[in-house]
Amino acid sequence: MILNSGQSSVYQKTDFVVGKIARLFKLKGHDDLITVATQIVRVNPQVRFLLVGDGYLKERLQGRIRDLGLERHFVFAGLVPPDEIPKYVGIMDCIVHLSKREGLPKALAQALAAGKPVIAYDCDGAGEVCIPNKTGFLIQPDDLEGVANAILTLANDAALRLRLGSEGRKLIVEWFDSDRMVDTLYELYLRLMSQKA
């Protein structure tokens, strides 16, 4: 299914929407998400997956979803302009980031800024903002059971979602405060200049 800009009517109030914001590219973990989806929807058929992004894997991923009989659980939003991302994040109950290579993922920061809990593989910069038991679940790469358990835990615990989302928002507001960023940059310049002297 394709979702039009900001459209949320394809979801019911009882649905739990797992979001993923990433190009449809081999290292982004879409295959892992589809694999765990079969297990997740057996346990909780109200779980839905909203994929924001486009790429060369779209047809293959859609075919795999169709082969597994998961069409009613997945929605492809396609390529979304950056200023529309918040509309989609607003639809999501949590965001997963299963990328196996990336610096500090912008999708995680966007999710946390919106007060959404996150689930991410412990790769590169994800652990800087996805803090276990504080902002979300940090899972070892390829631990599909861990991903499934994290999604099901969040789907079944609204209070936990609220707490993790609230802590995540506080973290992002603090980290990306302009005064703090200027001070950090200033300290870095001083340190670098003292090394040259």
JSON list of C-alpha atoms in Angstrom, two decimals:
[
{"chain": "A", "resi": 1, "resn": "MET", "atom": "CA", "xyz": [0.00, 0.00, 0.00]},
{"chain": "A", "resi": 2, "resn": "ILE", "atom": "CA", "xyz": [1.19, 3.52, -0.76]},
{"chain": "A", "resi": 3, "resn": "LEU", "atom": "CA", "xyz": [0.49, 6.31, 1.75]},
{"chain": "A", "resi": 4, "resn": "ASN", "atom": "CA", "xyz": [-0.16, 9.83, 0.50]},
{"chain": "A", "resi": 5, "resn": "SER", "atom": "CA", "xyz": [1.40, 12.86, 2.19]},
{"chain": "A", "resi": 6, "resn": "GLY", "atom": "CA", "xyz": [0.60, 12.74, 5.89]},
{"chain": "A", "resi": 7, "resn": "GLN", "atom": "CA", "xyz": [-2.41, 10.45, 5.36]},
{"chain": "A", "resi": 8, "resn": "SER", "atom": "CA", "xyz": [-3.13, 8.45, 8.50]},
{"chain": "A", "resi": 9, "resn": "SER", "atom": "CA", "xyz": [-6.61, 7.10, 7.69]},
{"chain": "A", "resi": 10, "resn": "VAL", "atom": "CA", "xyz": [-5.19, 3.71, 6.71]},
{"chain": "A", "resi": 11, "resn": "TYR", "atom": "CA", "xyz": [-4.59, 3.10, 10.42]},
{"chain": "A", "resi": 12, "resn": "GLN", "atom": "CA", "xyz": [-7.05, 2.31, 13.20]},
{"chain": "A", "resi": 13, "resn": "LYS", "atom": "CA", "xyz": [-6.75, 3.74, 16.73]},
{"chain": "A", "resi": 14, "resn": "THR", "atom": "CA", "xyz": [-5.88, 0.26, 17.97]},
{"chain": "A", "resi": 15, "resn": "ASP", "atom": "CA", "xyz": [-2.99, -0.15, 15.52]},
{"chain": "A", "resi": 16, "resn": "PHE", "atom": "CA", "xyz": [0.59, 0.07, 16.76]},
{"chain": "A", "resi": 17, "resn": "VAL", "atom": "CA", "xyz": [2.63, 1.74, 14.00]},
{"chain": "A", "resi": 18, "resn": "VAL", "atom": "CA", "xyz": [6.32, 0.87, 13.72]},
{"chain": "A", "resi": 19, "resn": "GLY", "atom": "CA", "xyz": [8.10, 3.42, 11.56]},
{"chain": "A", "resi": 20, "resn": "LYS", "atom": "CA", "xyz": [11.30, 3.24, 9.56]},
{"chain": "A", "resi": 21, "resn": "ILE", "atom": "CA", "xyz": [12.78, 6.29, 7.84]},
{"chain": "A", "resi": 22, "resn": "ALA", "atom": "CA", "xyz": [15.54, 5.28, 5.44]},
{"chain": "A", "resi": 23, "resn": "ARG", "atom": "CA", "xyz": [16.43, 4.82, 1.81]},
{"chain": "A", "resi": 24, "resn": "LEU", "atom": "CA", "xyz": [15.44, 1.39, 0.53]},
{"chain": "A", "resi": 25, "resn": "PHE", "atom": "CA", "xyz": [19.05, 0.30, 0.34]},
{"chain": "A", "resi": 26, "resn": "LYS", "atom": "CA", "xyz": [20.85, -2.94, 1.26]},
{"chain": "A", "resi": 27, "resn": "LEU", "atom": "CA", "xyz": [22.55, -1.80, 4.50]},
{"chain": "A", "resi": 28, "resn": "LYS", "atom": "CA", "xyz": [19.47, -0.15, 6.02]},
{"chain": "A", "resi": 29, "resn": "GLY", "atom": "CA", "xyz": [17.92, -3.30, 7.52]},
{"chain": "A", "resi": 30, "resn": "HIS", "atom": "CA", "xyz": [14.57, -3.45, 5.74]},
{"chain": "A", "resi": 31, "resn": "ASP", "atom": "CA", "xyz": [14.98, -7.20, 5.16]},
{"chain": "A", "resi": 32, "resn": "ASP", "atom": "CA", "xyz": [15.52, -7.73, 8.88]},
{"chain": "A", "resi": 33, "resn": "LEU", "atom": "CA", "xyz": [12.36, -5.77, 9.67]},
{"chain": "A", "resi": 34, "resn": "ILE", "atom": "CA", "xyz": [10.31, -7.80, 7.18]},
{"chain": "A", "resi": 35, "resn": "THR", "atom": "CA", "xyz": [11.70, -11.04, 8.62]},
{"chain": "A", "resi": 36, "resn": "VAL", "atom": "CA", "xyz": [10.70, -10.14, 12.19]},
{"chain": "A", "resi": 37, "resn": "ALA", "atom": "CA", "xyz": [7.32, -8.82, 11.03]},
{"chain": "A", "resi": 38, "resn": "THR", "atom": "CA", "xyz": [6.08, -12.37, 10.37]},
{"chain": "A", "resi": 39, "resn": "GLN", "atom": "CA", "xyz": [6.74, -13.31, 14.01]},
{"chain": "A", "resi": 40, "resn": "ILE", "atom": "CA", "xyz": [5.41, -10.01, 15.39]},
{"chain": "A", "resi": 41, "resn": "VAL", "atom": "CA", "xyz": [2.04, -10.02, 13.61]},
{"chain": "A", "resi": 42, "resn": "ARG", "atom": "CA", "xyz": [1.41, -13.60, 14.72]},
{"chain": "A", "resi": 43, "resn": "VAL", "atom": "CA", "xyz": [1.68, -12.42, 18.33]},
{"chain": "A", "resi": 44, "resn": "ASN", "atom": "CA", "xyz": [0.05, -9.00, 17.82]},
{"chain": "A", "resi": 45, "resn": "PRO", "atom": "CA", "xyz": [-1.92, -8.57, 14.57]},
{"chain": "A", "resi": 46, "resn": "GLN", "atom": "CA", "xyz": [-2.47, -4.86, 15.36]},
{"chain": "A", "resi": 47, "resn": "VAL", "atom": "CA", "xyz": [1.17, -4.04, 14.56]},
{"chain": "A", "resi": 48, "resn": "ARG", "atom": "CA", "xyz": [1.65, -2.11, 11.30]},
{"chain": "A", "resi": 49, "resn": "PHE", "atom": "CA", "xyz": [4.85, -0.96, 9.58]},
{"chain": "A", "resi": 50, "resn": "LEU", "atom": "CA", "xyz": [5.24, 2.43, 7.89]},
{"chain": "A", "resi": 51, "resn": "LEU", "atom": "CA", "xyz": [8.30, 2.71, 5.63]},
{"chain": "A", "resi": 52, "resn": "VAL", "atom": "CA", "xyz": [9.33, 6.22, 4.65]},
{"chain": "A", "resi": 53, "resn": "GLY", "atom": "CA", "xyz": [11.91, 6.39, 1.87]},
{"chain": "A", "resi": 54, "resn": "ASP", "atom": "CA", "xyz": [12.51, 5.17, -1.64]},
{"chain": "A", "resi": 55, "resn": "GLY", "atom": "CA", "xyz": [15.23, 3.27, -3.41]},
{"chain": "A", "resi": 56, "resn": "TYR", "atom": "CA", "xyz": [16.21, 0.50, -5.76]},
{"chain": "A", "resi": 57, "resn": "LEU", "atom": "CA", "xyz": [15.05, -2.27, -3.37]},
{"chain": "A", "resi": 58, "resn": "LYS", "atom": "CA", "xyz": [11.41, -1.15, -3.33]},
{"chain": "A", "resi": 59, "resn": "GLU", "atom": "CA", "xyz": [10.02, -3.72, -5.78]},
{"chain": "A", "resi": 60, "resn": "ARG", "atom": "CA", "xyz": [11.99, -6.59, -4.22]},
{"chain": "A", "resi": 61, "resn": "LEU", "atom": "CA", "xyz": [10.89, -5.63, -0.70]},
{"chain": "A", "resi": 62, "resn": "GLN", "atom": "CA", "xyz": [7.26, -5.27, -1.80]},
{"chain": "A", "resi": 63, "resn": "GLY", "atom": "CA", "xyz": [7.49, -8.70, -3.47]},
{"chain": "A", "resi": 64, "resn": "ARG", "atom": "CA", "xyz": [8.87, -10.27, -0.30]},
{"chain": "A", "resi": 65, "resn": "ILE", "atom": "CA", "xyz": [6.10, -8.68, 1.78]},
{"chain": "A", "resi": 66, "resn": "ARG", "atom": "CA", "xyz": [3.53, -10.02, -0.70]},
{"chain": "A", "resi": 67, "resn": "ASP", "atom": "CA", "xyz": [5.10, -13.52, -0.64]},
{"chain": "A", "resi": 68, "resn": "LEU", "atom": "CA", "xyz": [4.88, -13.56, 3.17]},
{"chain": "A", "resi": 69, "resn": "GLY", "atom": "CA", "xyz": [1.25, -12.40, 3.14]},
{"chain": "A", "resi": 70, "resn": "LEU", "atom": "CA", "xyz": [2.07, -9.19, 5.02]},
{"chain": "A", "resi": 71, "resn": "GLU", "atom": "CA", "xyz": [0.59, -6.64, 2.59]},
{"chain": "A", "resi": 72, "resn": "ARG", "atom": "CA", "xyz": [-2.02, -5.34, 5.05]},
{"chain": "A", "resi": 73, "resn": "HIS", "atom": "CA", "xyz": [0.70, -4.76, 7.66]},
{"chain": "A", "resi": 74, "resn": "PHE", "atom": "CA", "xyz": [3.09, -2.67, 5.51]},
{"chain": "A", "resi": 75, "resn": "VAL", "atom": "CA", "xyz": [2.67, 0.78, 4.01]},
{"chain": "A", "resi": 76, "resn": "PHE", "atom": "CA", "xyz": [5.26, 2.42, 1.75]},
{"chain": "A", "resi": 77, "resn": "ALA", "atom": "CA", "xyz": [5.19, 6.22, 1.94]},
{"chain": "A", "resi": 78, "resn": "GLY", "atom": "CA", "xyz": [7.88, 6.61, -0.71]},
{"chain": "A", "resi": 79, "resn": "LEU", "atom": "CA", "xyz": [10.24, 9.55, -0.95]},
{"chain": "A", "resi": 80, "resn": "VAL", "atom": "CA", "xyz": [9.03, 12.30, 1.39]},
{"chain": "A", "resi": 81, "resn": "PRO", "atom": "CA", "xyz": [10.25, 15.94, 1.39]},
{"chain": "A", "resi": 82, "resn": "PRO", "atom": "CA", "xyz": [12.22, 16.72, 4.58]},
{"chain": "A", "resi": 83, "resn": "ASP", "atom": "CA", "xyz": [9.63, 19.23, 5.79]},
{"chain": "A", "resi": 84, "resn": "GLU", "atom": "CA", "xyz": [6.95, 16.50, 5.70]},
{"chain": "A", "resi": 85, "resn": "ILE", "atom": "CA", "xyz": [8.89, 13.94, 7.78]},
{"chain": "A", "resi": 86, "resn": "PRO", "atom": "CA", "xyz": [7.36, 15.22, 11.08]},
{"chain": "A", "resi": 87, "resn": "LYS", "atom": "CA", "xyz": [3.85, 14.38, 9.78]},
{"chain": "A", "resi": 88, "resn": "TYR", "atom": "CA", "xyz": [4.89, 10.79, 9.27]},
{"chain": "A", "resi": 89, "resn": "VAL", "atom": "CA", "xyz": [6.76, 10.57, 12.57]},
{"chain": "A", "resi": 90, "resn": "GLY", "atom": "CA", "xyz": [3.56, 11.78, 14.21]},
{"chain": "A", "resi": 91, "resn": "ILE", "atom": "CA", "xyz": [1.73, 8.70, 12.89]},
{"chain": "A", "resi": 92, "resn": "MET", "atom": "CA", "xyz": [4.38, 6.33, 14.29]},
{"chain": "A", "resi": 93, "resn": "ASP", "atom": "CA", "xyz": [4.35, 4.83, 17.78]},
{"chain": "A", "resi": 94, "resn": "CYS", "atom": "CA", "xyz": [8.04, 3.91, 17.64]},
{"chain": "A", "resi": 95, "resn": "ILE", "atom": "CA", "xyz": [10.87, 4.10, 15.12]},
{"chain": "A", "resi": 96, "resn": "VAL", "atom": "CA", "xyz": [13.25, 1.29, 14.23]},
{"chain": "A", "resi": 97, "resn": "HIS", "atom": "CA", "xyz": [16.67, 1.87, 12.75]},
{"chain": "A", "resi": 98, "resn": "LEU", "atom": "CA", "xyz": [18.33, -1.37, 11.73]},
{"chain": "A", "resi": 99, "resn": "SER", "atom": "CA", "xyz": [21.12, 0.13, 9.66]},
{"chain": "A", "resi": 100, "resn": "LYS", "atom": "CA", "xyz": [24.40, -1.74, 9.82]},
{"chain": "A", "resi": 101, "resn": "ARG", "atom": "CA", "xyz": [26.56, 1.27, 8.93]},
{"chain": "A", "resi": 102, "resn": "GLU", "atom": "CA", "xyz": [25.86, 4.90, 9.69]},
{"chain": "A", "resi": 103, "resn": "GLY", "atom": "CA", "xyz": [27.16, 7.79, 11.79]},
{"chain": "A", "resi": 104, "resn": "LEU", "atom": "CA", "xyz": [24.62, 9.47, 14.04]},
{"chain": "A", "resi": 105, "resn": "PRO", "atom": "CA", "xyz": [21.34, 8.52, 12.36]},
{"chain": "A", "resi": 106, "resn": "LYS", "atom": "CA", "xyz": [19.18, 11.56, 11.63]},
{"chain": "A", "resi": 107, "resn": "ALA", "atom": "CA", "xyz": [16.05, 9.37, 11.77]},
{"chain": "A", "resi": 108, "resn": "LEU", "atom": "CA", "xyz": [16.73, 8.52, 15.42]},
{"chain": "A", "resi": 109, "resn": "ALA", "atom": "CA", "xyz": [17.24, 12.17, 16.35]},
{"chain": "A", "resi": 110, "resn": "GLN", "atom": "CA", "xyz": [14.00, 13.10, 14.52]},
{"chain": "A", "resi": 111, "resn": "ALA", "atom": "CA", "xyz": [12.09, 10.37, 16.34]},
{"chain": "A", "resi": 112, "resn": "LEU", "atom": "CA", "xyz": [13.43, 11.32, 19.75]},
{"chain": "A", "resi": 113, "resn": "ALA", "atom": "CA", "xyz": [12.76, 15.02, 19.14]},
{"chain": "A", "resi": 114, "resn": "ALA", "atom": "CA", "xyz": [9.13, 14.04, 18.53]},
{"chain": "A", "resi": 115, "resn": "GLY", "atom": "CA", "xyz": [9.02, 12.04, 21.76]},
{"chain": "A", "resi": 116, "resn": "LYS", "atom": "CA", "xyz": [9.00, 8.62, 20.11]},
{"chain": "A", "resi": 117, "resn": "PRO", "atom": "CA", "xyz": [10.93, 5.65, 21.52]},
{"chain": "A", "resi": 118, "resn": "VAL", "atom": "CA", "xyz": [13.52, 4.07, 19.25]},
{"chain": "A", "resi": 119, "resn": "ILE", "atom": "CA", "xyz": [14.91, 0.62, 18.50]},
{"chain": "A", "resi": 120, "resn": "ALA", "atom": "CA", "xyz": [18.30, 0.45, 16.79]},
{"chain": "A", "resi": 121, "resn": "TYR", "atom": "CA", "xyz": [21.17, -1.86, 16.03]},
{"chain": "A", "resi": 122, "resn": "ASP", "atom": "CA", "xyz": [24.26, -1.08, 18.10]},
{"chain": "A", "resi": 123, "resn": "CYS", "atom": "CA", "xyz": [26.26, 0.17, 15.12]},
{"chain": "A", "resi": 124, "resn": "ASP", "atom": "CA", "xyz": [28.38, 3.28, 14.74]},
{"chain": "A", "resi": 125, "resn": "GLY", "atom": "CA", "xyz": [26.62, 6.35, 16.19]},
{"chain": "A", "resi": 126, "resn": "ALA", "atom": "CA", "xyz": [23.22, 4.85, 17.07]},
{"chain": "A", "resi": 127, "resn": "GLY", "atom": "CA", "xyz": [24.26, 4.27, 20.69]},
{"chain": "A", "resi": 128, "resn": "GLU", "atom": "CA", "xyz": [24.82, 7.99, 21.18]},
{"chain": "A", "resi": 129, "resn": "VAL", "atom": "CA", "xyz": [21.07, 8.63, 21.21]},
{"chain": "A", "resi": 130, "resn": "CYS", "atom": "CA", "xyz": [19.50, 5.18, 21.53]},
{"chain": "A", "resi": 131, "resn": "ILE", "atom": "CA", "xyz": [20.28, 4.55, 25.18]},
{"chain": "A", "resi": 132, "resn": "PRO", "atom": "CA", "xyz": [18.97, 1.27, 26.65]},
{"chain": "A", "resi": 133, "resn": "ASN", "atom": "CA", "xyz": [16.23, 1.74, 29.25]},
{"chain": "A", "resi": 134, "resn": "LYS", "atom": "CA", "xyz": [16.38, 5.51, 28.73]},
{"chain": "A", "resi": 135, "resn": "THR", "atom": "CA", "xyz": [15.41, 6.34, 25.13]},
{"chain": "A", "resi": 136, "resn": "GLY", "atom": "CA", "xyz": [14.84, 2.92, 23.58]},
{"chain": "A", "resi": 137, "resn": "PHE", "atom": "CA", "xyz": [16.29, -0.49, 22.85]},
{"chain": "A", "resi": 138, "resn": "LEU", "atom": "CA", "xyz": [19.83, -0.94, 21.51]},
{"chain": "A", "resi": 139, "resn": "ILE", "atom": "CA", "xyz": [20.07, -4.37, 19.88]},
{"chain": "A", "resi": 140, "resn": "GLN", "atom": "CA", "xyz": [23.12, -6.27, 18.66]},
{"chain": "A", "resi": 141, "resn": "PRO", "atom": "CA", "xyz": [23.21, -6.40, 14.83]},
{"chain": "A", "resi": 142, "resn": "ASP", "atom": "CA", "xyz": [21.32, -9.36, 13.36]},
{"chain": "A", "resi": 143, "resn": "ASP", "atom": "CA", "xyz": [19.61, -10.20, 16.69]},
{"chain": "A", "resi": 144, "resn": "LEU", "atom": "CA", "xyz": [16.20, -10.53, 15.08]},
{"chain": "A", "resi": 145, "resn": "GLU", "atom": "CA", "xyz": [14.63, -12.04, 18.20]},
{"chain": "A", "resi": 146, "resn": "GLY", "atom": "CA", "xyz": [15.82, -8.99, 20.14]},
{"chain": "A", "resi": 147, "resn": "VAL", "atom": "CA", "xyz": [14.23, -6.66, 17.58]},
{"chain": "A", "resi": 148, "resn": "ALA", "atom": "CA", "xyz": [10.94, -8.59, 17.68]},
{"chain": "A", "resi": 149, "resn": "ASN", "atom": "CA", "xyz": [10.89, -8.61, 21.49]},
{"chain": "A", "resi": 150, "resn": "ALA", "atom": "CA", "xyz": [11.60, -4.86, 21.64]},
{"chain": "A", "resi": 151, "resn": "ILE", "atom": "CA", "xyz": [8.78, -4.05, 19.21]},
{"chain": "A", "resi": 152, "resn": "LEU", "atom": "CA", "xyz": [6.32, -6.30, 21.05]},
{"chain": "A", "resi": 153, "resn": "THR", "atom": "CA", "xyz": [7.36, -4.84, 24.40]},
{"chain": "A", "resi": 154, "resn": "LEU", "atom": "CA", "xyz": [6.67, -1.31, 23.18]},
{"chain": "A", "resi": 155, "resn": "ALA", "atom": "CA", "xyz": [3.41, -2.37, 21.52]},
{"chain": "A", "resi": 156, "resn": "ASN", "atom": "CA", "xyz": [2.18, -3.78, 24.83]},
{"chain": "A", "resi": 157, "resn": "ASP", "atom": "CA", "xyz": [3.37, -1.04, 27.20]},
{"chain": "A", "resi": 158, "resn": "ALA", "atom": "CA", "xyz": [2.06, 2.49, 26.61]},
{"chain": "A", "resi": 159, "resn": "ALA", "atom": "CA", "xyz": [3.64, 3.78, 29.84]},
{"chain": "A", "resi": 160, "resn": "LEU", "atom": "CA", "xyz": [7.07, 2.55, 28.73]},
{"chain": "A", "resi": 161, "resn": "ARG", "atom": "CA", "xyz": [6.62, 4.20, 25.32]},
{"chain": "A", "resi": 162, "resn": "LEU", "atom": "CA", "xyz": [5.74, 7.47, 27.00]},
{"chain": "A", "resi": 163, "resn": "ARG", "atom": "CA", "xyz": [8.69, 7.32, 29.42]},
{"chain": "A", "resi": 164, "resn": "LEU", "atom": "CA", "xyz": [11.27, 6.42, 26.74]},
{"chain": "A", "resi": 165, "resn": "GLY", "atom": "CA", "xyz": [9.87, 9.03, 24.35]},
{"chain": "A", "resi": 166, "resn": "SER", "atom": "CA", "xyz": [9.93, 11.73, 27.02]},
{"chain": "A", "resi": 167, "resn": "GLU", "atom": "CA", "xyz": [13.52, 10.92, 28.01]},
{"chain": "A", "resi": 168, "resn": "GLY", "atom": "CA", "xyz": [14.53, 10.90, 24.35]},
{"chain": "A", "resi": 169, "resn": "ARG", "atom": "CA", "xyz": [13.02, 14.31, 23.75]},
{"chain": "A", "resi": 170, "resn": "LYS", "atom": "CA", "xyz": [14.86, 15.71, 26.79]},
{"chain": "A", "resi": 171, "resn": "LEU", "atom": "CA", "xyz": [18.13, 14.24, 25.52]},
{"chain": "A", "resi": 172, "resn": "ILE", "atom": "CA", "xyz": [17.77, 15.78, 22.06]},
{"chain": "A", "resi": 173, "resn": "VAL", "atom": "CA", "xyz": [16.75, 19.20, 23.43]},
{"chain": "A", "resi": 174, "resn": "GLU", "atom": "CA", "xyz": [19.78, 19.18, 25.74]},
{"chain": "A", "resi": 175, "resn": "TRP", "atom": "CA", "xyz": [22.29, 17.87, 23.17]},
{"chain": "A", "resi": 176, "resn": "PHE", "atom": "CA", "xyz": [21.23, 20.12, 20.34]},
{"chain": "A", "resi": 177, "resn": "ASP", "atom": "CA", "xyz": [20.81, 23.27, 22.41]},
{"chain": "A", "resi": 178, "resn": "SER", "atom": "CA", "xyz": [22.52, 26.04, 20.41]},
{"chain": "A", "resi": 179, "resn": "ASP", "atom": "CA", "xyz": [24.43, 27.44, 23.42]},
{"chain": "A", "resi": 180, "resn": "ARG", "atom": "CA", "xyz": [25.76, 24.00, 24.29]},
{"chain": "A", "resi": 181, "resn": "MET", "atom": "CA", "xyz": [26.79, 23.33, 20.69]},
{"chain": "A", "resi": 182, "resn": "VAL", "atom": "CA", "xyz": [28.62, 26.69, 20.46]},
{"chain": "A", "resi": 183, "resn": "ASP", "atom": "CA", "xyz": [30.43, 26.01, 23.76]},
{"chain": "A", "resi": 184, "resn": "THR", "atom": "CA", "xyz": [31.44, 22.53, 22.61]},
{"chain": "A", "resi": 185, "resn": "LEU", "atom": "CA", "xyz": [32.73, 23.84, 19.30]},
{"chain": "A", "resi": 186, "resn": "TYR", "atom": "CA", "xyz": [34.63, 26.64, 21.06]},
{"chain": "A", "resi": 187, "resn": "GLU", "atom": "CA", "xyz": [36.28, 24.12, 23.42]},
{"chain": "A", "resi": 188, "resn": "LEU", "atom": "CA", "xyz": [37.25, 21.97, 20.44]},
{"chain": "A", "resi": 189, "resn": "TYR", "atom": "CA", "xyz": [38.86, 24.94, 18.67]},
{"chain": "A", "resi": 190, "resn": "LEU", "atom": "CA", "xyz": [40.82, 25.85, 21.82]},
{"chain": "A", "resi": 191, "resn": "ARG", "atom": "CA", "xyz": [42.02, 22.27, 22.20]},
{"chain": "A", "resi": 192, "resn": "LEU", "atom": "CA", "xyz": [43.08, 22.04, 18.55]},
{"chain": "A", "resi": 193, "resn": "MET", "atom": "CA", "xyz": [44.87, 25.40, 18.68]},
{"chain": "A", "resi": 194, "resn": "SER", "atom": "CA", "xyz": [46.77, 24.41, 21.84]},
{"chain": "A", "resi": 195, "resn": "GLN", "atom": "CA", "xyz": [47.97, 21.23, 20.10]},
{"chain": "A", "resi": 196, "resn": "LYS", "atom": "CA", "xyz": [49.44, 23.27, 17.22]},
{"chain": "A", "resi": 197, "resn": "ALA", "atom": "CA", "xyz": [51.33, 25.61, 19.56]}
]
